[in-house]
Amino acid sequence: MVYQFIETRMKNQVGIIELNRPERLNSLNRKMVSEILEALLAFESNEDIRVIVLTGNGKAFSAGADIEEMMGDNPISLELLDQFSDWDRLATIKKPIIGAVKGYVFGGGFELALSCDLLIAAAGTEFSFPEVGLGVMPGAGGTQRLTKLVGRTKALEWLWTGKRISANTALNNGIINKIVASELLMEESMKLATILASQPPISLRLIKDSVNKAIDYSLHEGMQYERKNFYLLFGTEDQKEGMSAFVEKRKPNYQGK
Ligand code: HXC
């Protein structure tokens, strides 16, 4: 598939999506967001792909939504455009998504990163929600996901000031999983992707589903939900494979069935 603003490739069982608009610091126009979604859906339905890595190129993961594209919008044009239905769909992808980020991770780019499941950042990466400086605010989940991750106090400080957050601060606040040397970003991200690709895919899928429910559900509802997913896994061939392999003292080979 040929895209205008992204590139995709597959390596072993990993699907890689690279934002490719470096002359604009990978700022996200609407076509680009719909291409990202299209690529994610293609990997989601591809049985050979178990894990997705989303990354940028050049100086930025992404400097946010394309300001020139949205500057002429009004409430009705935005309502009719309904651009956020793409973002909503993106959040329902069931395969693991690793964000491999470097450089500027700003605005909508930060929201895209927060839509990933795990984040690896190159040393020197900077995160920011600069929307306040444009007279607006985040619109693709920034106020919600950041607050759930870091709490109200830090979220308000960062969203109100638009200040840049270093990779270290992001790590200390649970926003990212790991910081690596810039030149090792893809290598380290692929290492993690390869570990996940060797795990039983339906377990990964139902773990993601259950963990996501922990954000919205009460503890009681979440526990009931988790239990059903636990039961469901006993209907998979991979459960039989995993437990047999343990008993037979061999390495399991998971088929995702
Ligand atoms: C459109 C952008 C852009 C953006 C950069 N560019 N960010 N174009 N939208 N978000 C363009 C610049 O205009 C410039 O084009 C080229 O990319 C290179 O950027 P420079 O500014 O020259 O680079 P630099 O000096 O290194 O500064 C980097 C930067 C700065 C600090 C990241 O570009 C910046 O502040 N960008 C805007 C960041 C921002 O406010 N993001 C939030 C957007 S609102 P030319 O043609 O001059 O070479 C948002 C809302 C999300 O994200 C809502 C949900 C989707």
Coordinates of C-alpha atoms and ligand atoms in Angstrom, one line a residue:
M1 CA 0.0 0.0 0.0
V2 CA 1.4 3.4 -1.0
Y3 CA 0.7 6.3 1.4
Q4 CA 1.4 10.0 1.0
F5 CA 2.4 10.9 4.6
I6 CA 3.5 7.7 6.2
E7 CA 5.5 4.6 5.3
T8 CA 4.9 1.1 6.4
R9 CA 6.9 -2.1 6.4
M10 CA 6.9 -5.5 8.1
K11 CA 9.8 -7.2 9.8
N12 CA 9.3 -10.7 11.1
Q13 CA 6.0 -10.4 13.0
V14 CA 6.2 -6.7 13.6
G15 CA 4.4 -4.0 11.5
I16 CA 6.2 -0.7 11.4
I17 CA 4.5 2.6 10.7
E18 CA 6.8 5.6 10.2
L19 CA 5.4 9.1 10.0
N20 CA 6.9 10.7 6.9
R21 CA 6.4 14.4 6.7
P22 CA 9.8 15.6 8.0
E23 CA 9.8 19.0 6.3
R24 CA 6.8 19.9 8.6
L25 CA 8.2 18.0 11.6
N26 CA 5.6 15.3 11.0
S27 CA 2.8 17.7 11.9
L28 CA -0.4 15.7 11.6
N29 CA -2.8 16.8 8.8
R30 CA -6.1 15.0 8.6
K31 CA -5.1 12.8 5.7
M32 CA -2.0 11.7 7.7
V33 CA -4.2 10.7 10.6
S34 CA -6.5 8.7 8.4
E35 CA -3.5 7.0 6.8
I36 CA -2.1 6.1 10.2
L37 CA -5.5 4.6 11.0
E38 CA -5.7 2.8 7.7
A39 CA -2.2 1.3 8.3
L40 CA -3.1 0.3 11.8
L41 CA -6.2 -1.5 10.6
A42 CA -4.3 -3.3 7.9
F43 CA -1.8 -4.6 10.5
E44 CA -4.7 -5.4 12.9
S45 CA -6.3 -7.7 10.3
N46 CA -3.0 -9.2 9.1
E47 CA -2.5 -12.6 10.7
D48 CA 1.3 -12.4 10.2
I49 CA 1.6 -9.3 12.4
R50 CA 1.6 -9.6 16.1
V51 CA 2.9 -6.2 17.3
I52 CA 2.9 -2.7 15.8
V53 CA 5.7 -0.1 16.2
L54 CA 4.8 3.6 15.5
T55 CA 7.6 6.0 14.9
G56 CA 8.6 9.3 13.4
N57 CA 11.5 10.4 11.3
G58 CA 13.8 13.4 11.2
K59 CA 13.8 15.9 14.0
A60 CA 10.4 15.0 15.4
F61 CA 8.0 12.2 16.2
S62 CA 5.4 14.9 15.6
A63 CA 5.1 18.6 16.3
G64 CA 1.3 18.3 16.6
A65 CA -1.7 18.9 14.5
D66 CA -1.2 20.9 11.3
I67 CA -1.8 24.4 12.5
E68 CA -2.2 25.8 8.9
E69 CA -4.8 23.2 8.1
M70 CA -7.0 23.9 11.2
M71 CA -6.6 27.7 11.6
G72 CA -9.7 28.5 9.4
D73 CA -12.0 26.0 11.2
N74 CA -15.1 26.9 13.1
P75 CA -17.3 24.9 15.4
I76 CA -19.7 23.7 12.7
S77 CA -16.9 22.8 10.2
L78 CA -15.3 20.8 13.0
E79 CA -18.5 19.1 13.9
L80 CA -19.2 18.1 10.3
L81 CA -15.7 17.0 9.7
D82 CA -15.8 14.7 12.7
Q83 CA -12.0 14.1 12.6
F84 CA -12.0 12.6 16.0
S85 CA -13.8 9.5 14.9
D86 CA -10.5 8.4 13.4
W87 CA -8.8 9.0 16.7
D88 CA -11.5 7.0 18.5
R89 CA -11.1 4.1 16.2
L90 CA -7.3 4.2 16.6
A91 CA -7.8 3.7 20.4
T92 CA -9.6 0.4 19.7
I93 CA -6.8 -1.4 18.0
K94 CA -6.3 -4.7 19.9
K95 CA -2.7 -5.6 19.0
P96 CA 0.1 -4.1 21.1
I97 CA 1.3 -0.7 19.8
I98 CA 4.8 0.4 20.8
G99 CA 5.6 4.1 20.2
A100 CA 9.2 4.7 19.4
V101 CA 9.6 8.5 19.8
K102 CA 12.4 11.0 19.3
G103 CA 12.7 14.8 19.2
Y104 CA 9.5 16.8 19.5
V105 CA 6.4 15.0 20.8
F106 CA 4.0 17.9 20.8
G107 CA 0.3 18.5 20.9
G108 CA -1.5 16.0 18.7
G109 CA 1.8 14.2 18.4
F110 CA 1.8 13.8 22.2
E111 CA -1.8 12.6 22.0
L112 CA -0.8 10.1 19.3
A113 CA 2.0 8.9 21.6
L114 CA -0.4 8.6 24.5
S115 CA -2.6 6.4 22.3
C116 CA 0.2 3.8 22.1
D117 CA 0.5 1.1 24.7
L118 CA 4.2 1.3 25.5
L119 CA 6.6 4.2 24.8
I120 CA 10.3 4.1 24.2
A121 CA 11.9 7.5 23.9
A122 CA 15.3 8.6 22.6
A123 CA 17.4 10.6 25.0
G124 CA 16.7 14.3 24.4
T125 CA 13.1 13.7 23.4
E126 CA 10.8 16.6 24.6
F127 CA 7.1 16.3 25.3
S128 CA 4.7 19.2 25.4
F129 CA 1.1 20.3 25.0
P130 CA 1.6 23.8 23.5
E131 CA -2.0 24.2 22.4
V132 CA -2.7 26.8 25.1
G133 CA -0.2 29.1 23.4
L134 CA -2.4 28.9 20.3
G135 CA -5.6 29.9 22.1
V136 CA -6.9 26.3 22.1
M137 CA -6.4 23.1 24.1
P138 CA -5.8 19.4 23.3
G139 CA -8.7 17.7 21.5
A140 CA -7.6 14.1 20.9
G141 CA -7.6 12.9 24.5
G142 CA -4.6 14.9 25.9
T143 CA -6.4 16.3 28.9
Q144 CA -7.9 12.9 29.7
R145 CA -5.1 10.5 29.1
L146 CA -2.4 12.8 30.6
T147 CA -4.5 13.3 33.8
K148 CA -5.2 9.6 34.2
L149 CA -1.4 8.9 33.8
V150 CA 0.2 11.6 35.9
G151 CA -2.7 13.0 38.1
R152 CA -4.5 16.4 38.1
T153 CA -1.7 18.5 39.6
K154 CA 1.0 17.8 37.0
A155 CA -1.5 17.7 34.2
L156 CA -2.8 21.1 34.9
E157 CA 0.7 22.6 35.3
W158 CA 1.8 21.1 32.0
L159 CA -1.4 21.9 30.0
W160 CA -1.7 25.4 31.4
T161 CA 1.9 26.4 30.8
G162 CA 2.6 24.4 27.7
K163 CA 6.1 23.8 29.1
R164 CA 8.4 21.2 27.6
I165 CA 8.8 18.0 29.6
S166 CA 12.1 16.1 29.3
A167 CA 12.3 12.4 28.7
N168 CA 13.6 11.9 32.3
T169 CA 10.5 13.7 33.7
A170 CA 8.3 11.7 31.4
L171 CA 9.9 8.5 32.6
N172 CA 9.6 9.5 36.3
N173 CA 6.0 10.3 35.8
G174 CA 5.1 7.0 34.2
I175 CA 4.5 8.5 30.7
I176 CA 7.2 6.4 29.0
N177 CA 8.6 3.0 29.6
K178 CA 12.3 3.6 28.8
I179 CA 14.9 6.1 27.5
V180 CA 17.5 4.8 25.1
A181 CA 20.3 6.4 23.1
S182 CA 19.0 8.1 20.0
E183 CA 20.8 5.8 17.6
L184 CA 19.4 2.7 19.3
L185 CA 15.8 3.8 19.3
M186 CA 14.5 1.4 16.6
E187 CA 16.8 -1.4 17.7
E188 CA 15.5 -1.3 21.3
S189 CA 11.9 -0.9 20.2
M190 CA 12.2 -3.9 17.9
K191 CA 13.8 -5.9 20.7
L192 CA 10.7 -5.2 22.9
A193 CA 8.4 -5.9 19.9
T194 CA 10.1 -9.2 19.3
I195 CA 9.6 -10.2 23.0
L196 CA 5.9 -9.4 22.7
A197 CA 5.6 -11.2 19.3
S198 CA 6.8 -14.4 21.0
Q199 CA 4.0 -14.2 23.6
P200 CA 0.6 -15.8 23.1
P201 CA -1.3 -13.2 21.0
I202 CA -4.7 -13.7 22.5
S203 CA -3.3 -13.3 26.0
L204 CA -1.8 -10.0 25.0
R205 CA -5.1 -8.9 23.4
L206 CA -7.2 -9.8 26.5
I207 CA -4.6 -8.3 28.9
K208 CA -4.8 -5.0 26.9
D209 CA -8.6 -5.2 26.9
S210 CA -8.6 -5.8 30.7
V211 CA -6.0 -3.1 31.5
N212 CA -7.9 -0.6 29.4
K213 CA -11.1 -1.4 31.4
A214 CA -9.2 -0.6 34.6
I215 CA -9.2 3.0 33.5
D216 CA -13.0 3.3 33.2
Y217 CA -14.4 0.6 35.5
S218 CA -14.8 0.4 39.3
L219 CA -12.5 -2.2 40.9
H220 CA -15.5 -4.6 41.3
E221 CA -16.6 -4.3 37.6
G222 CA -13.0 -4.6 36.5
M223 CA -12.4 -7.7 38.5
Q224 CA -15.5 -9.3 37.0
Y225 CA -14.4 -8.3 33.5
E226 CA -10.9 -9.7 34.1
R227 CA -12.3 -13.0 35.3
K228 CA -14.3 -13.5 32.1
N229 CA -11.2 -12.8 30.0
F230 CA -9.3 -15.3 32.2
Y231 CA -11.9 -17.9 31.5
L232 CA -11.9 -17.1 27.8
L233 CA -8.2 -17.9 27.5
F234 CA -8.9 -21.5 28.6
G235 CA -10.7 -21.9 25.3
T236 CA -7.5 -21.2 23.3
E237 CA -5.0 -23.7 21.9
D238 CA -2.2 -21.4 23.2
Q239 CA -3.3 -22.1 26.8
K240 CA -2.9 -25.8 26.2
E241 CA 0.4 -25.2 24.4
G242 CA 1.7 -22.9 27.2
M243 CA 0.8 -25.2 30.1
S244 CA 1.9 -28.4 28.2
A245 CA 5.3 -26.8 27.4
F246 CA 5.8 -25.9 31.1
V247 CA 5.0 -29.5 32.1
E248 CA 7.2 -31.0 29.3
K249 CA 10.0 -28.5 30.1
R250 CA 10.2 -27.1 26.6
K251 CA 9.7 -23.7 25.0
P252 CA 6.2 -22.9 24.0
N253 CA 5.3 -22.1 20.4
Y254 CA 2.2 -19.9 20.2
Q255 CA -0.1 -19.8 17.2
G256 CA -2.5 -17.2 18.3
K257 CA -5.4 -19.6 18.3
Ligands
HXC1 C1 2.1 23.1 10.9 C2 4.3 23.1 11.5 C3 4.0 22.6 12.8 C4 2.6 22.4 13.1 C5 6.1 22.8 12.7 N1 5.6 23.2 11.5 N2 5.1 22.5 13.5 N3 3.4 23.3 10.5 N4 1.7 22.6 12.1 N5 2.2 21.9 14.2 C6 6.4 23.6 10.3 C7 7.0 25.0 10.5 O1 6.0 26.0 10.2 C8 8.1 25.0 9.5 O2 7.6 25.2 8.2 C9 8.6 23.6 9.6 O3 7.5 22.8 10.1 C10 9.8 23.4 10.6 O4 9.5 24.0 11.8 P1 10.3 25.1 12.5 O5 9.4 25.9 13.4 O6 11.1 25.9 11.6 O7 11.3 24.2 13.4 P2 12.0 24.6 14.8 O8 12.5 26.0 14.8 O9 12.9 23.5 15.1 O10 10.8 24.5 15.9 C11 10.2 23.3 16.2 C12 9.0 23.6 17.0 C13 8.0 24.5 16.3 C14 9.3 24.1 18.4 C15 8.3 22.2 17.3 O11 7.9 24.1 14.9 C16 6.7 24.6 16.9 O12 6.4 25.3 17.9 N6 5.7 24.0 16.2 C17 4.3 24.1 16.6 C18 4.0 23.2 17.8 C19 2.6 23.2 18.2 O13 2.1 24.3 18.6 N7 1.9 22.1 18.2 C20 0.5 22.0 18.6 C21 -0.4 22.1 17.4 S1 -2.1 22.1 17.9 P3 8.4 26.1 7.2 O14 7.5 26.2 6.0 O15 8.6 27.5 7.9 O16 9.7 25.5 7.0 C22 -2.5 20.5 18.2 C23 -3.9 20.2 18.5 C24 -4.2 18.8 18.5 O17 -1.6 19.6 18.1 C25 -5.7 18.6 18.4 C26 -6.1 17.1 18.1 C27 -5.7 16.6 16.7

